[in-house]
Tab-separated table of C-alpha atoms and ligand atoms in Angstrom:
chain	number	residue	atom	x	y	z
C	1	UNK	CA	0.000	0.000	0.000
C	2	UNK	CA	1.415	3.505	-0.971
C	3	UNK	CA	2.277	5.654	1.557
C	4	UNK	CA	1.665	9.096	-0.192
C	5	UNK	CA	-0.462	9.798	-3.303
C	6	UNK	CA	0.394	12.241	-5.836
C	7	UNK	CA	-2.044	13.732	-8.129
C	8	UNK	CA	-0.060	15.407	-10.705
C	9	UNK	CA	-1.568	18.212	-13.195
C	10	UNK	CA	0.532	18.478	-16.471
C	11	UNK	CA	4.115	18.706	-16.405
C	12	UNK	CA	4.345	16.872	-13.220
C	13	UNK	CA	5.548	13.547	-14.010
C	14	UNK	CA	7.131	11.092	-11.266
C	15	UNK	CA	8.241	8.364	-13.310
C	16	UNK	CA	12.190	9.128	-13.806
C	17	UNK	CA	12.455	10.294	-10.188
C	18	UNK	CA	11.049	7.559	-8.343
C	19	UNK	CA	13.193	4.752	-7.443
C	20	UNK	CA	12.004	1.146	-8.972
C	21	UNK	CA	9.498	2.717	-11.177
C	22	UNK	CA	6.724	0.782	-12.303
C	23	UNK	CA	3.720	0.903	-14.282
C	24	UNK	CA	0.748	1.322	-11.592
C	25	UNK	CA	-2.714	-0.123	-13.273
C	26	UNK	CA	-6.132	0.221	-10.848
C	27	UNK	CA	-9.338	-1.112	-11.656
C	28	UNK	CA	-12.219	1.068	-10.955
C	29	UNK	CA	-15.692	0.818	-11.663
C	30	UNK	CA	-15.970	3.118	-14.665
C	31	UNK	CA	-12.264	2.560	-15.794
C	32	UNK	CA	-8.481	1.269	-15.216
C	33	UNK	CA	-6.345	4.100	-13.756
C	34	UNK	CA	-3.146	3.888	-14.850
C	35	UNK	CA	-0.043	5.830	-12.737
C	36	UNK	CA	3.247	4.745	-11.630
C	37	UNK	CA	4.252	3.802	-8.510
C	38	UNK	CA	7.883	3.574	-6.939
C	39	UNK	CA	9.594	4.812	-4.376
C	40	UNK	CA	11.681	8.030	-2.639
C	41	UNK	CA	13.527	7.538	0.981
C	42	UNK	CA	11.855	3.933	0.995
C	43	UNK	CA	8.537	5.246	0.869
C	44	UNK	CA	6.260	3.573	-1.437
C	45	UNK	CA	4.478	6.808	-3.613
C	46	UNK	CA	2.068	6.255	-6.057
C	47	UNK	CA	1.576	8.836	-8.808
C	48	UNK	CA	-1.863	9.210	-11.224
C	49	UNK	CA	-1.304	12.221	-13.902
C	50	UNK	CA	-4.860	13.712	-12.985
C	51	UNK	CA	-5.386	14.661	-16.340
C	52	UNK	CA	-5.457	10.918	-17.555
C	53	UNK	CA	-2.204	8.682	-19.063
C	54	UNK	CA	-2.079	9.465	-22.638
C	55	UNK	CA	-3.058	12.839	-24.504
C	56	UNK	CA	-4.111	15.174	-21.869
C	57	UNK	CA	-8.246	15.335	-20.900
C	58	UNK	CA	-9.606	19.211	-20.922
C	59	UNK	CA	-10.111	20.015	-16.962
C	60	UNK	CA	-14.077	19.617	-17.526
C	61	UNK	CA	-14.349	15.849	-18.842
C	62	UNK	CA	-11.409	14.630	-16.208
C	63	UNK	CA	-12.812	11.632	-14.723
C	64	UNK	CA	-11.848	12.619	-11.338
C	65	UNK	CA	-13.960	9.836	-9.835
C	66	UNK	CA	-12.091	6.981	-10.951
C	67	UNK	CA	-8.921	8.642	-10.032
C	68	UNK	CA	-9.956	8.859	-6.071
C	69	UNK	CA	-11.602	5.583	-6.097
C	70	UNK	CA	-7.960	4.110	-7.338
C	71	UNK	CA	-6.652	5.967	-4.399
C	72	UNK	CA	-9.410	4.604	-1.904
C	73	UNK	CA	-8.540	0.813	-3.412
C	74	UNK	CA	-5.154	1.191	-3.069
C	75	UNK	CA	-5.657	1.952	0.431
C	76	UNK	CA	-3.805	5.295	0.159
C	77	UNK	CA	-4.772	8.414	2.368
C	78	UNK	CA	-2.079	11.027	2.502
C	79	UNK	CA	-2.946	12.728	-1.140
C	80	UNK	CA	-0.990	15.350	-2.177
C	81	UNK	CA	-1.970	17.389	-5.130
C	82	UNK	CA	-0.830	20.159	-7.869
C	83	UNK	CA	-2.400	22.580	-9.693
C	84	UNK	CA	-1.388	25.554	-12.183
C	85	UNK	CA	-3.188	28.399	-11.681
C	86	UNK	CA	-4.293	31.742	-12.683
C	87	UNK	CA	-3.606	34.969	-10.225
C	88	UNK	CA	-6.424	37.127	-9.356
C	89	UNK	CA	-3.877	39.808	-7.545
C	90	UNK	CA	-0.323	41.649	-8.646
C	91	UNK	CA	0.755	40.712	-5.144
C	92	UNK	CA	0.907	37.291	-5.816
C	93	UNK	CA	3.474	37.097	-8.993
C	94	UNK	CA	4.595	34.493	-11.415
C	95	UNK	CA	5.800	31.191	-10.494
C	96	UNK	CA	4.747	31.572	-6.713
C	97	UNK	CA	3.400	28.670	-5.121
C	98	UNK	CA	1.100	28.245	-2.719
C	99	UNK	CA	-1.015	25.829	-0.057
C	100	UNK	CA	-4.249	26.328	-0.476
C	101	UNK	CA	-6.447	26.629	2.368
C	102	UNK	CA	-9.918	27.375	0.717
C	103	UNK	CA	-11.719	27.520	-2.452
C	104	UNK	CA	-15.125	28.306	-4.319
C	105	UNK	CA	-16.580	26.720	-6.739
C	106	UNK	CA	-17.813	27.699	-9.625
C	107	UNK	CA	-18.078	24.511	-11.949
C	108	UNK	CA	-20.988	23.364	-13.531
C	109	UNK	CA	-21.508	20.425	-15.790
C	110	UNK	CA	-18.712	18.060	-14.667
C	111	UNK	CA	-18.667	15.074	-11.802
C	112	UNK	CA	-19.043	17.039	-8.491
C	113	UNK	CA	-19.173	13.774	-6.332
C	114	UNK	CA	-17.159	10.929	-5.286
C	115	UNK	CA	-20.911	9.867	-4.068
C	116	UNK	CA	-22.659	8.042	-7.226
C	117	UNK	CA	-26.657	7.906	-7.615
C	118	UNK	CA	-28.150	4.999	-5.795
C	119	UNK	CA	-24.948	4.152	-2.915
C	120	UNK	CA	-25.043	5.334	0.447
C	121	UNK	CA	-23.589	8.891	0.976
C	122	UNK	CA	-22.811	11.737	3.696
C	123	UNK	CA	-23.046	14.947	3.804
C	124	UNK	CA	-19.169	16.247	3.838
C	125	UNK	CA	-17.829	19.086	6.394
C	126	UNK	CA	-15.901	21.581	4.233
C	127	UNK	CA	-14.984	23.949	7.033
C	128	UNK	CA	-11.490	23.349	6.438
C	129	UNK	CA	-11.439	21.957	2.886
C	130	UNK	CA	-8.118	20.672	3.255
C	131	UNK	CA	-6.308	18.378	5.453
C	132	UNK	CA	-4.890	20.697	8.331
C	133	UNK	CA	-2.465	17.737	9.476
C	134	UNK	CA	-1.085	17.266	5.977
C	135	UNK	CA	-1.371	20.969	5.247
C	136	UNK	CA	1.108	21.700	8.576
C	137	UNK	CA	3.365	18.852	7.069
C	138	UNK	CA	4.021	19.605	3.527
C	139	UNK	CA	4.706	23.347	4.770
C	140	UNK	CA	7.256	21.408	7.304
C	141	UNK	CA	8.594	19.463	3.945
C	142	UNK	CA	9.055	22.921	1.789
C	143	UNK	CA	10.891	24.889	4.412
C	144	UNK	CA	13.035	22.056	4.653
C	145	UNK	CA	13.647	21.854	0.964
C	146	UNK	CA	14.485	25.615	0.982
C	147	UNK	CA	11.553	26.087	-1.049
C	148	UNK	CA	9.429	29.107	-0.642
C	149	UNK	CA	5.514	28.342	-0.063
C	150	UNK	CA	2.651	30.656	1.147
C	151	UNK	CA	0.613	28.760	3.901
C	152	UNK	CA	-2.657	29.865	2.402
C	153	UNK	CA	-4.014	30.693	-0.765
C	154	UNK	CA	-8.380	30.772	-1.638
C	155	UNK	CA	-8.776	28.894	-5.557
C	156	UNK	CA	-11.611	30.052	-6.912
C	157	UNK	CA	-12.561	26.701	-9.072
C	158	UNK	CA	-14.350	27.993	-12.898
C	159	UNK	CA	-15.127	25.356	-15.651
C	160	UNK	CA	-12.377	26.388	-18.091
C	161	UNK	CA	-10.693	25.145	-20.617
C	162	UNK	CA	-11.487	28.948	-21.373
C	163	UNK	CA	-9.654	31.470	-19.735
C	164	UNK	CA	-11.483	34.606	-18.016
C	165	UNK	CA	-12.739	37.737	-18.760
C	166	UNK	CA	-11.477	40.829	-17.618
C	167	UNK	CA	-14.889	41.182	-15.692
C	168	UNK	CA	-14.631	37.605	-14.409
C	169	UNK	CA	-11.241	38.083	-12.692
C	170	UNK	CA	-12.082	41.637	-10.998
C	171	UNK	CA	-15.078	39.735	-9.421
C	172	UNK	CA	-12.816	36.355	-8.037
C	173	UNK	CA	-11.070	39.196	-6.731
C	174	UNK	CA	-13.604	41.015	-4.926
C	175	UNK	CA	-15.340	37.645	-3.564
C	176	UNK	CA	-12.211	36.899	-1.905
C	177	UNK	CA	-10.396	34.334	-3.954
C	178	UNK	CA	-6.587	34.891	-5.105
C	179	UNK	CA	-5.994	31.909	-7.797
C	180	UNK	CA	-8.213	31.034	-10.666
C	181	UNK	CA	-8.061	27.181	-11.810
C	182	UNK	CA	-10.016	24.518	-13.479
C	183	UNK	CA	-9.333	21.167	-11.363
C	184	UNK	CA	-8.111	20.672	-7.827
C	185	UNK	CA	-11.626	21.897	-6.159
C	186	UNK	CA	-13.741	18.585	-8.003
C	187	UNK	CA	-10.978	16.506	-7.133
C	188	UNK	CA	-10.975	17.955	-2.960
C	189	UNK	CA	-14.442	17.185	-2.776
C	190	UNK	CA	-14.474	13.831	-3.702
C	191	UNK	CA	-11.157	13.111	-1.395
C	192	UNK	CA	-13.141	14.705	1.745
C	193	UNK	CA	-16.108	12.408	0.841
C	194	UNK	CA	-14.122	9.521	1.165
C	195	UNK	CA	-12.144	10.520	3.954
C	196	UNK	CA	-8.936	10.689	2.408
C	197	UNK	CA	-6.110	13.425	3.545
C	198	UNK	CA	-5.971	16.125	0.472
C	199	UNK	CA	-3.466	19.163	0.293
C	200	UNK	CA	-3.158	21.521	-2.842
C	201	UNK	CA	0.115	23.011	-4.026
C	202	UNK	CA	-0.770	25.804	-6.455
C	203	UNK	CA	2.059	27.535	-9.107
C	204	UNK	CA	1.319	30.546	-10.481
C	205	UNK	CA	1.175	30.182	-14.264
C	206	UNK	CA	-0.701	32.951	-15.941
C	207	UNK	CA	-1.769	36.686	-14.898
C	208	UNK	CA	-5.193	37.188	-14.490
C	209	UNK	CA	-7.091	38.641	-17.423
C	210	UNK	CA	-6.282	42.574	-17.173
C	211	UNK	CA	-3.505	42.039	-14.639
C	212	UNK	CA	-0.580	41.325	-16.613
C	213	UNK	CA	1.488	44.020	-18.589
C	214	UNK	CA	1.491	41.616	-21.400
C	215	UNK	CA	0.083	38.962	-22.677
C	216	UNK	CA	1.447	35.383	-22.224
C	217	UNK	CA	4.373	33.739	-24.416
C	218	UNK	CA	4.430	30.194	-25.005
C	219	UNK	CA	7.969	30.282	-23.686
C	220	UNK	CA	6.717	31.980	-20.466
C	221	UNK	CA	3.848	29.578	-19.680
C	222	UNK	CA	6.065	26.597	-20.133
C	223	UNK	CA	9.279	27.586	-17.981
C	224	UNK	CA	6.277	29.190	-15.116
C	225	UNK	CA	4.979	25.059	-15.549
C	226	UNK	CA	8.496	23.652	-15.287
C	227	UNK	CA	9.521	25.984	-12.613
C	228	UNK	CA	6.555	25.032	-10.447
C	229	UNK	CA	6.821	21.302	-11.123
C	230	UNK	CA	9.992	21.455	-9.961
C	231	UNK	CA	9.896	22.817	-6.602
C	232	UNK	CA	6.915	20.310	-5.615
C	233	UNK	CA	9.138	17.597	-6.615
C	234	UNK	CA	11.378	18.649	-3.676
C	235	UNK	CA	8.856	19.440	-1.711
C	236	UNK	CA	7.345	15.338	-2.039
C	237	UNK	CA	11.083	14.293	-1.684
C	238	UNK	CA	10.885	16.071	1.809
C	239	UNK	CA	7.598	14.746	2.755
C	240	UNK	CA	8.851	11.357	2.024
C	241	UNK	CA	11.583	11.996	3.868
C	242	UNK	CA	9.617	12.676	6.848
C	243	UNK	CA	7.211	10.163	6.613
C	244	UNK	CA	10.626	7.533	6.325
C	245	UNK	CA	11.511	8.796	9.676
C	246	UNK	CA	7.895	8.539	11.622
C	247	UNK	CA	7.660	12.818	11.550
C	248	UNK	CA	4.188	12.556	10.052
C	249	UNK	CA	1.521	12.304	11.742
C	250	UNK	CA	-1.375	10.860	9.776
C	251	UNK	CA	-4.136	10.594	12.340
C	252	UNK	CA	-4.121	13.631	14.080
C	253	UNK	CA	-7.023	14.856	11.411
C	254	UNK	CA	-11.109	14.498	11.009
C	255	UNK	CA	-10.621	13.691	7.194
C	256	UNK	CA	-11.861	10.371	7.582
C	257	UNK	CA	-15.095	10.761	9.431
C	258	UNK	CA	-15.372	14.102	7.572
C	259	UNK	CA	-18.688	12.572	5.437
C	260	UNK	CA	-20.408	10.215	8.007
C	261	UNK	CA	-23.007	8.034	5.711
C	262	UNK	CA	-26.418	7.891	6.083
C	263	UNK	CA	-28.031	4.942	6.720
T	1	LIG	ZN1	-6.540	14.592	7.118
């Protein structure tokens, strides 16, 4: 059973930097999710690219389901996340990264629960959307990586694969949020519901609509992805690194009785 999960947008790929690398398959009941699974400091991590295994599904037909019900059969609860953003403010620049700490959604039209019509369900607390123990951890595993991480950070989750309007982005901004993304928020839901730990790091990837001075190069966008990518790599190699030496503490959270079922 894998220790940590990884949820990896786009250009976050574990496979060369995992010792004993491996193909990781997972029947679900809509799908197979396939991954990779190896290890770092001993510690077994599996890794699912959320956006599927071959060419890249748009952030509105991502069958985020099937990915946390691999996670739930594997038996895996510490799930740690990515997700490029959008920012809604000039105070939070390019390439930052950040651990979010809330969110509003704003999706429509996509799966919105892990809980399918017809199974038994609950009724998930969202006070604190994401897992405060593994929050207070992966900050623990950046500032020992030397990597620089605000604690908090409010996504504000919109259907994409557009980007916004000029209107759209003063608004986020005025309701409180400071990143604008397309993913993590379905995905954070459905981990709550079934009681697995979630965390969100965010990378700053784009200027909000009106924000920037310019407009976005290609060659921007992708060294703001790699950039990004890269520091949560070290980040996970710390965590690892904790969890090798008993330093996390994986019970000291509600996340698993966050959605008590009905009967
Ligand atoms: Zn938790």
């Amino acid at each position: 059973m894998p220790n940590i999960a990884v949820i990896g947008s786009q250009d976050v790929d574990l496979y060369e930097w995992l010792d004993d690398a491996r193909p990781l398959v997972v029947p679900t009941r809509d799908k197979e999710v396939r991954g990779t699974v190896g290890k770092l400091h001993g510690v077994e991590i599996a890794f699912i690219p959320r956006n599927g295994d071959g060419v890249p599904r748009p952030p509105h037909v991502i069958d985020y389901r099937s990915n946390i019900e691999a996670l739930v059969s594997l038996g895996c609860r510490q799930v740690l996340t990515t997700s490029m953003a959008g920012t809604v403010r000039t105070a939070i620049p390019l390439r930052s990264l950040l651990l979010l700490d809330q969110f509003i959604d704003f999706t429509r039209n996509r799966q919105f629960s892990y809980f399918r019509d017809g199974d038994p369900f609950g009724f998930a607390d969202m006070t604190e959307p994401f897992c405060p123990s593994l929050r207070e951890s992966t900050l623990a595993a950046a500032e020992k990586a030397g990597v620089d991480i605000s604690p908090y950070g409010c996504y504000v989750c919109v259907p994409g694969p557009r980007f916004e309007t000029r209107a759209e982005v003063r608004m986020y901004g005025q309701l409180g949020a400071d990143l604008i993304g397309h993913t993590t928020v379905t995905d954070a839901v459905m981990a709550r519901e079934a009681g697995l730990c979630f965390v969100t790091v965010a990378g700053v990837i784009t200027m909000g609509a009106g924000l920037g001075e310019h407009a976005m190069n290609a060659h921007e966008w992708h060294e703001s992805r790699r950039s990004c990518a890269q520091r949560f790599r070290l980040i996970v190699d710390q965590l690892a690194h904790a969890t090798s030496i008993g330093e996390v503490d994986s019970n000291g959270c509600g996340c698993r009785s966050a959605a008590p079922i009905e009967r």
